Structure formats: C-alpha cells, structure tokens
PDB file of C-alpha atoms in Angstrom:
ATOM      1  CA  PRO A 680     -43.404 -35.077 -22.345  1.00  0.00           C
ATOM      2  CA  THR A 681     -43.781 -31.828 -20.575  1.00  0.00           C
ATOM      3  CA  PRO A 682     -40.849 -30.214 -19.608  1.00  0.00           C
ATOM      4  CA  PRO A 683     -39.940 -29.768 -15.461  1.00  0.00           C
ATOM      5  CA  THR A 684     -40.964 -26.785 -14.040  1.00  0.00           C
ATOM      6  CA  PHE A 685     -38.864 -25.062 -11.479  1.00  0.00           C
ATOM      7  CA  ALA A 686     -39.968 -22.536  -8.898  1.00  0.00           C
ATOM      8  CA  VAL A 687     -37.899 -19.991  -6.867  1.00  0.00           C
ATOM      9  CA  GLU A 688     -39.066 -18.387  -3.964  1.00  0.00           C
ATOM     10  CA  VAL A 689     -37.501 -15.527  -1.576  1.00  0.00           C
ATOM     11  CA  GLU A 690     -38.307 -14.619   1.802  1.00  0.00           C
ATOM     12  CA  ASN A 691     -35.419 -12.442   3.043  1.00  0.00           C
ATOM     13  CA  ILE A 692     -32.651 -10.767   1.742  1.00  0.00           C
ATOM     14  CA  TYR A 693     -30.565  -9.422   4.587  1.00  0.00           C
ATOM     15  CA  VAL A 694     -28.568  -5.903   3.244  1.00  0.00           C
ATOM     16  CA  ASP A 695     -26.415  -4.933   5.985  1.00  0.00           C
ATOM     17  CA  ALA A 696     -25.929  -1.149   5.801  1.00  0.00           C
ATOM     18  CA  PHE A 697     -23.576   1.220   7.549  1.00  0.00           C
ATOM     19  CA  VAL A 698     -23.908   4.937   7.418  1.00  0.00           C
ATOM     20  CA  SER A 699     -20.699   7.827   8.299  1.00  0.00           C
ATOM     21  CA  LEU A 700     -20.694  11.222   8.426  1.00  0.00           C
ATOM     22  CA  LYS A 701     -17.207  12.709   8.023  1.00  0.00           C
ATOM     23  CA  GLY A 702     -15.671   9.250   9.369  1.00  0.00           C
ATOM     24  CA  GLY A 703     -18.037   8.675  12.099  1.00  0.00           C
ATOM     25  CA  PRO A 704     -21.296   6.660  12.031  1.00  0.00           C
ATOM     26  CA  VAL A 705     -24.412   8.106  11.815  1.00  0.00           C
ATOM     27  CA  THR A 706     -26.682   6.564  14.407  1.00  0.00           C
ATOM     28  CA  GLY A 707     -30.514   7.009  14.995  1.00  0.00           C
ATOM     29  CA  LEU A 708     -31.404   5.361  11.609  1.00  0.00           C
ATOM     30  CA  GLY A 709     -34.755   3.443  10.973  1.00  0.00           C
ATOM     31  CA  ALA A 710     -35.815   1.493   8.158  1.00  0.00           C
ATOM     32  CA  SER A 711     -38.258   5.074   7.101  1.00  0.00           C
ATOM     33  CA  ASP A 712     -34.461   6.387   6.353  1.00  0.00           C
ATOM     34  CA  PHE A 713     -33.534   3.712   3.263  1.00  0.00           C
ATOM     35  CA  GLU A 714     -35.008   3.180  -0.051  1.00  0.00           C
ATOM     36  CA  LEU A 715     -34.623  -0.332  -1.879  1.00  0.00           C
ATOM     37  CA  ARG A 716     -35.428  -0.950  -5.257  1.00  0.00           C
ATOM     38  CA  ASP A 717     -35.342  -4.413  -6.988  1.00  0.00           C
ATOM     39  CA  ASN A 718     -35.584  -3.872 -10.777  1.00  0.00           C
ATOM     40  CA  GLY A 719     -36.986  -0.377 -10.161  1.00  0.00           C
ATOM     41  CA  VAL A 720     -39.744  -1.274  -8.071  1.00  0.00           C
ATOM     42  CA  VAL A 721     -39.687  -0.022  -4.299  1.00  0.00           C
ATOM     43  CA  GLN A 722     -39.614  -2.786  -1.844  1.00  0.00           C
ATOM     44  CA  ARG A 723     -41.052  -3.104   1.581  1.00  0.00           C
ATOM     45  CA  LEU A 724     -38.059  -2.905   4.470  1.00  0.00           C
ATOM     46  CA  GLU A 725     -38.048  -4.018   7.922  1.00  0.00           C
ATOM     47  CA  LEU A 726     -35.058  -3.118  10.738  1.00  0.00           C
ATOM     48  CA  ALA A 727     -33.375  -6.020  12.037  1.00  0.00           C
ATOM     49  CA  ALA A 728     -30.830  -5.138  14.475  1.00  0.00           C
ATOM     50  CA  ALA A 729     -27.454  -7.231  14.432  1.00  0.00           C
ATOM     51  CA  ASP A 730     -27.653  -8.400  18.105  1.00  0.00           C
ATOM     52  CA  ALA A 731     -31.121  -9.894  18.112  1.00  0.00           C
ATOM     53  CA  GLN A 732     -29.946 -12.589  15.841  1.00  0.00           C
ATOM     54  CA  PRO A 733     -27.348 -15.400  17.567  1.00  0.00           C
ATOM     55  CA  LEU A 734     -23.611 -15.212  16.229  1.00  0.00           C
ATOM     56  CA  LEU A 735     -21.581 -18.465  15.002  1.00  0.00           C
ATOM     57  CA  ALA A 736     -17.935 -17.176  15.955  1.00  0.00           C
ATOM     58  CA  VAL A 737     -15.750 -19.725  14.193  1.00  0.00           C
ATOM     59  CA  LEU A 738     -12.555 -19.425  16.219  1.00  0.00           C
ATOM     60  CA  THR A 739      -9.771 -20.095  13.507  1.00  0.00           C
ATOM     61  CA  PHE A 740      -6.604 -20.617  15.828  1.00  0.00           C
ATOM     62  CA  ASP A 741      -3.044 -20.922  14.067  1.00  0.00           C
ATOM     63  CA  MET A 742      -0.870 -23.519  15.606  1.00  0.00           C
ATOM     64  CA  SER A 743       2.313 -23.574  13.611  1.00  0.00           C
ATOM     65  CA  ASN A 744       6.088 -23.668  15.031  1.00  0.00           C
ATOM     66  CA  SER A 745       6.367 -19.875  15.386  1.00  0.00           C
ATOM     67  CA  LEU A 746       3.421 -19.533  18.204  1.00  0.00           C
ATOM     68  CA  ALA A 747       5.423 -21.683  20.755  1.00  0.00           C
ATOM     69  CA  GLY A 748       5.507 -20.067  24.030  1.00  0.00           C
ATOM     70  CA  GLU A 749       3.972 -16.530  25.134  1.00  0.00           C
ATOM     71  CA  LYS A 750       2.510 -15.785  21.408  1.00  0.00           C
ATOM     72  CA  LEU A 751       0.345 -19.042  22.173  1.00  0.00           C
ATOM     73  CA  ALA A 752      -0.343 -17.533  25.359  1.00  0.00           C
ATOM     74  CA  SER A 753      -1.403 -14.290  24.462  1.00  0.00           C
ATOM     75  CA  LEU A 754      -3.513 -15.946  21.297  1.00  0.00           C
ATOM     76  CA  ARG A 755      -5.322 -18.168  23.833  1.00  0.00           C
ATOM     77  CA  ALA A 756      -5.894 -15.271  26.060  1.00  0.00           C
ATOM     78  CA  ALA A 757      -7.667 -13.351  23.642  1.00  0.00           C
ATOM     79  CA  SER A 758      -9.800 -16.616  22.276  1.00  0.00           C
ATOM     80  CA  GLU A 759     -10.976 -16.801  25.937  1.00  0.00           C
ATOM     81  CA  ALA A 760     -11.713 -13.342  25.869  1.00  0.00           C
ATOM     82  CA  LEU A 761     -14.241 -13.633  22.950  1.00  0.00           C
ATOM     83  CA  LEU A 762     -15.848 -16.548  24.272  1.00  0.00           C
ATOM     84  CA  SER A 763     -16.687 -14.848  27.400  1.00  0.00           C
ATOM     85  CA  SER A 764     -17.951 -11.945  25.883  1.00  0.00           C
ATOM     86  CA  LEU A 765     -20.642 -14.314  23.950  1.00  0.00           C
ATOM     87  CA  ARG A 766     -24.130 -14.804  24.833  1.00  0.00           C
ATOM     88  CA  PRO A 767     -25.901 -17.712  26.141  1.00  0.00           C
ATOM     89  CA  GLU A 768     -27.771 -17.826  22.805  1.00  0.00           C
ATOM     90  CA  ASP A 769     -24.551 -17.340  20.781  1.00  0.00           C
ATOM     91  CA  GLU A 770     -22.482 -20.489  19.430  1.00  0.00           C
ATOM     92  CA  ALA A 771     -18.678 -21.070  18.710  1.00  0.00           C
ATOM     93  CA  THR A 772     -16.700 -23.407  16.592  1.00  0.00           C
ATOM     94  CA  LEU A 773     -12.996 -24.719  16.564  1.00  0.00           C
ATOM     95  CA  PHE A 774     -11.050 -24.900  13.906  1.00  0.00           C
ATOM     96  CA  SER A 775      -7.137 -25.203  14.505  1.00  0.00           C
ATOM     97  CA  PHE A 776      -4.135 -25.338  11.365  1.00  0.00           C
ATOM     98  CA  THR A 777      -1.101 -25.706  10.952  1.00  0.00           C
ATOM     99  CA  ASP A 778      -0.023 -27.183   7.277  1.00  0.00           C
ATOM    100  CA  GLU A 779      -3.454 -29.225   7.576  1.00  0.00           C
ATOM    101  CA  VAL A 780      -6.779 -27.694   8.359  1.00  0.00           C
ATOM    102  CA  ARG A 781      -8.753 -29.920  11.590  1.00  0.00           C
ATOM    103  CA  TRP A 782     -11.696 -29.003  12.977  1.00  0.00           C
ATOM    104  CA  LEU A 783     -11.623 -30.068  16.440  1.00  0.00           C
ATOM    105  CA  VAL A 784     -14.860 -28.260  17.784  1.00  0.00           C
ATOM    106  CA  ALA A 785     -18.509 -28.402  15.824  1.00  0.00           C
ATOM    107  CA  PRO A 786     -20.550 -25.813  16.554  1.00  0.00           C
ATOM    108  CA  THR A 787     -21.561 -25.434  19.932  1.00  0.00           C
ATOM    109  CA  ALA A 788     -23.123 -23.013  23.142  1.00  0.00           C
ATOM    110  CA  ASP A 789     -21.033 -24.867  25.225  1.00  0.00           C
ATOM    111  CA  LYS A 790     -17.769 -22.414  25.702  1.00  0.00           C
ATOM    112  CA  ALA A 791     -16.058 -24.746  28.313  1.00  0.00           C
ATOM    113  CA  SER A 792     -15.705 -27.430  25.582  1.00  0.00           C
ATOM    114  CA  LEU A 793     -13.621 -24.796  23.566  1.00  0.00           C
ATOM    115  CA  GLY A 794     -11.669 -23.662  26.366  1.00  0.00           C
ATOM    116  CA  ARG A 795     -10.784 -27.319  27.019  1.00  0.00           C
ATOM    117  CA  ALA A 796     -10.124 -27.729  23.217  1.00  0.00           C
ATOM    118  CA  LEU A 797      -8.023 -24.557  23.076  1.00  0.00           C
ATOM    119  CA  ALA A 798      -5.997 -25.717  26.314  1.00  0.00           C
ATOM    120  CA  GLN A 799      -4.787 -28.921  24.577  1.00  0.00           C
ATOM    121  CA  LEU A 800      -3.423 -27.061  21.315  1.00  0.00           C
ATOM    122  CA  GLN A 801       0.306 -27.642  20.837  1.00  0.00           C
ATOM    123  CA  PRO A 802       2.204 -26.023  18.150  1.00  0.00           C
ATOM    124  CA  GLY A 803       4.253 -27.710  15.371  1.00  0.00           C
ATOM    125  CA  GLY A 804       4.236 -27.368  11.380  1.00  0.00           C
ATOM    126  CA  GLY A 805       3.824 -24.499   8.863  1.00  0.00           C
ATOM    127  CA  THR A 806       1.160 -22.029   8.238  1.00  0.00           C
ATOM    128  CA  ALA A 807      -1.893 -22.686   6.008  1.00  0.00           C
ATOM    129  CA  ILE A 808      -3.766 -19.196   6.466  1.00  0.00           C
ATOM    130  CA  MET A 809      -5.848 -19.213   3.416  1.00  0.00           C
ATOM    131  CA  ASP A 810      -6.749 -22.888   3.335  1.00  0.00           C
ATOM    132  CA  ALA A 811      -8.078 -22.518   7.053  1.00  0.00           C
ATOM    133  CA  LEU A 812      -9.969 -19.474   6.199  1.00  0.00           C
ATOM    134  CA  TYR A 813     -11.648 -21.254   3.356  1.00  0.00           C
ATOM    135  CA  SER A 814     -12.576 -23.992   5.930  1.00  0.00           C
ATOM    136  CA  ALA A 815     -13.654 -21.431   8.334  1.00  0.00           C
ATOM    137  CA  LEU A 816     -16.028 -19.722   5.716  1.00  0.00           C
ATOM    138  CA  THR A 817     -17.471 -23.095   4.166  1.00  0.00           C
ATOM    139  CA  LEU A 818     -18.020 -26.047   6.477  1.00  0.00           C
ATOM    140  CA  PRO A 819     -19.899 -24.575   9.525  1.00  0.00           C
ATOM    141  CA  SER A 820     -23.554 -24.208   8.342  1.00  0.00           C
ATOM    142  CA  THR A 821     -25.863 -21.797  10.104  1.00  0.00           C
ATOM    143  CA  ARG A 822     -28.621 -19.368   9.790  1.00  0.00           C
ATOM    144  CA  SER A 823     -27.016 -17.142  12.306  1.00  0.00           C
ATOM    145  CA  ARG A 824     -24.661 -14.335  11.717  1.00  0.00           C
ATOM    146  CA  SER A 825     -21.074 -15.642  11.296  1.00  0.00           C
ATOM    147  CA  LEU A 826     -17.740 -14.121  12.743  1.00  0.00           C
ATOM    148  CA  VAL A 827     -14.476 -15.827  12.002  1.00  0.00           C
ATOM    149  CA  VAL A 828     -11.733 -14.846  14.017  1.00  0.00           C
ATOM    150  CA  LEU A 829      -8.300 -15.633  12.475  1.00  0.00           C
ATOM    151  CA  PHE A 830      -5.934 -16.216  15.617  1.00  0.00           C
ATOM    152  CA  THR A 831      -2.199 -15.949  13.801  1.00  0.00           C
ATOM    153  CA  ASP A 832       1.154 -14.506  14.259  1.00  0.00           C
ATOM    154  CA  GLY A 833       2.295 -14.718  10.402  1.00  0.00           C
ATOM    155  CA  ALA A 834       2.216 -15.092   7.094  1.00  0.00           C
ATOM    156  CA  ASP A 835       0.822 -17.806   4.823  1.00  0.00           C
ATOM    157  CA  ASN A 836       3.893 -20.608   3.796  1.00  0.00           C
ATOM    158  CA  SER A 837       1.755 -23.853   3.355  1.00  0.00           C
ATOM    159  CA  SER A 838      -2.125 -23.116   1.750  1.00  0.00           C
ATOM    160  CA  TRP A 839      -2.746 -24.953  -1.637  1.00  0.00           C
ATOM    161  CA  LEU A 840      -5.472 -21.701  -1.959  1.00  0.00           C
ATOM    162  CA  ASP A 841      -4.251 -18.084  -2.996  1.00  0.00           C
ATOM    163  CA  TRP A 842      -5.861 -14.887  -1.656  1.00  0.00           C
ATOM    164  CA  ARG A 843      -7.842 -14.342  -4.742  1.00  0.00           C
ATOM    165  CA  GLN A 844      -9.997 -17.596  -4.320  1.00  0.00           C
ATOM    166  CA  ILE A 845     -10.761 -16.981  -0.614  1.00  0.00           C
ATOM    167  CA  GLN A 846     -11.895 -13.402  -1.226  1.00  0.00           C
ATOM    168  CA  LYS A 847     -14.527 -14.658  -3.646  1.00  0.00           C
ATOM    169  CA  VAL A 848     -15.218 -17.317  -0.735  1.00  0.00           C
ATOM    170  CA  ALA A 849     -15.560 -14.282   1.672  1.00  0.00           C
ATOM    171  CA  GLU A 850     -17.142 -11.855  -0.554  1.00  0.00           C
ATOM    172  CA  ARG A 851     -20.336 -14.983  -0.979  1.00  0.00           C
ATOM    173  CA  SER A 852     -20.423 -15.328   2.447  1.00  0.00           C
ATOM    174  CA  ASN A 853     -22.645 -13.496   5.083  1.00  0.00           C
ATOM    175  CA  ALA A 854     -19.333 -13.632   7.417  1.00  0.00           C
ATOM    176  CA  VAL A 855     -17.458 -10.787   9.322  1.00  0.00           C
ATOM    177  CA  ILE A 856     -13.766 -11.847   9.296  1.00  0.00           C
ATOM    178  CA  HIS A 857     -11.489 -10.577  11.745  1.00  0.00           C
ATOM    179  CA  ILE A 858      -7.837 -11.286  12.425  1.00  0.00           C
ATOM    180  CA  VAL A 859      -6.088 -11.335  15.507  1.00  0.00           C
ATOM    181  CA  GLY A 860      -2.313 -11.557  15.508  1.00  0.00           C
TER     182      GLY A 860
END
C-alpha cells in the first residue's frame, strides 16, 4: 500500500516586536523597518496593529479565605474597571479559584453578565494560583489576542502544578499575563 501523505500549510505567523532605545519605546516604525528571515529567505511582512484585533480578557479571580472584606472589594473594582475599558468587539471570560478552579462564564461580549457573576463570588478555601493560570491559558479557545489577568492577594498554597510547568504553557501561548494584587 502507498504510505499516507500529510501536508501542512501556514497562512500567517504573528511576531510581536517591541523596540526600545535607552529604556523608552521607539515609535513610528513600519513593516519596512524590519527584516524577517526563514531559513535564510527574507519573508514579506505586514504590520498588524494590535488594537485592530479583538481581545479576549481572561479574568482569573482568587476567592481564597484571605480575600474577605476590603481586599475583595478592591479586586472587584479593578476587574470592573478592566471590563469597562473593553471595546464592544472584545470578549471576556471568568475563572475563579480557591483550592479548585471553576470556569464561571464562557467567553462573551456581554460584560454585564461577567459583572453579575463577579458580584456573586464568595471567598473560602486555599489558593491554587498555578492551576488557575493553567486553566486560563489553555481552556478558552480563541483566534483573538488573549489577556490573562490574575486577580489575587497571595501566594499559591494548593496547586498541583508548579511554576516551571506554567511557564512552559505560557511560553507556548500567545497570551499576555498581568497580575493585579
């Protein structure tokens, strides 16, 4: 029998570039200011502004015992500020975590539903930050840019995964991770 033939085709590859000079960003650069080679062959570049693509904000919310009271109110206010800054075409999703991770709201453009879900969260349990980050990086499926925002006040004390494992997953993802504490 003839062995099967498999083909692979790549349409686009996104390369993020940040250029700085003396500690500050260099602005006004275009595609013609860069050269990209693949196996020594110069490739055609197109400049795609990051703000032209929709965003998926992955809110990852610590609900451990240590968040009762004013800390929880502050983290909720920070998450509400983030949600209000999203554009209509952007989506958000919500994870909460204690000793375990819960995916509360699937990706949606309905920011009010996320606000309602956030308002219902109650603290209790340990802090599984690494497990929550893993879930936030791997579970939502999107073609958009991903921004994982971790809202927490403490150190991990309950995860099965460790930082080295999360670092590998984060490096393979196309997500930007921010921590709000």
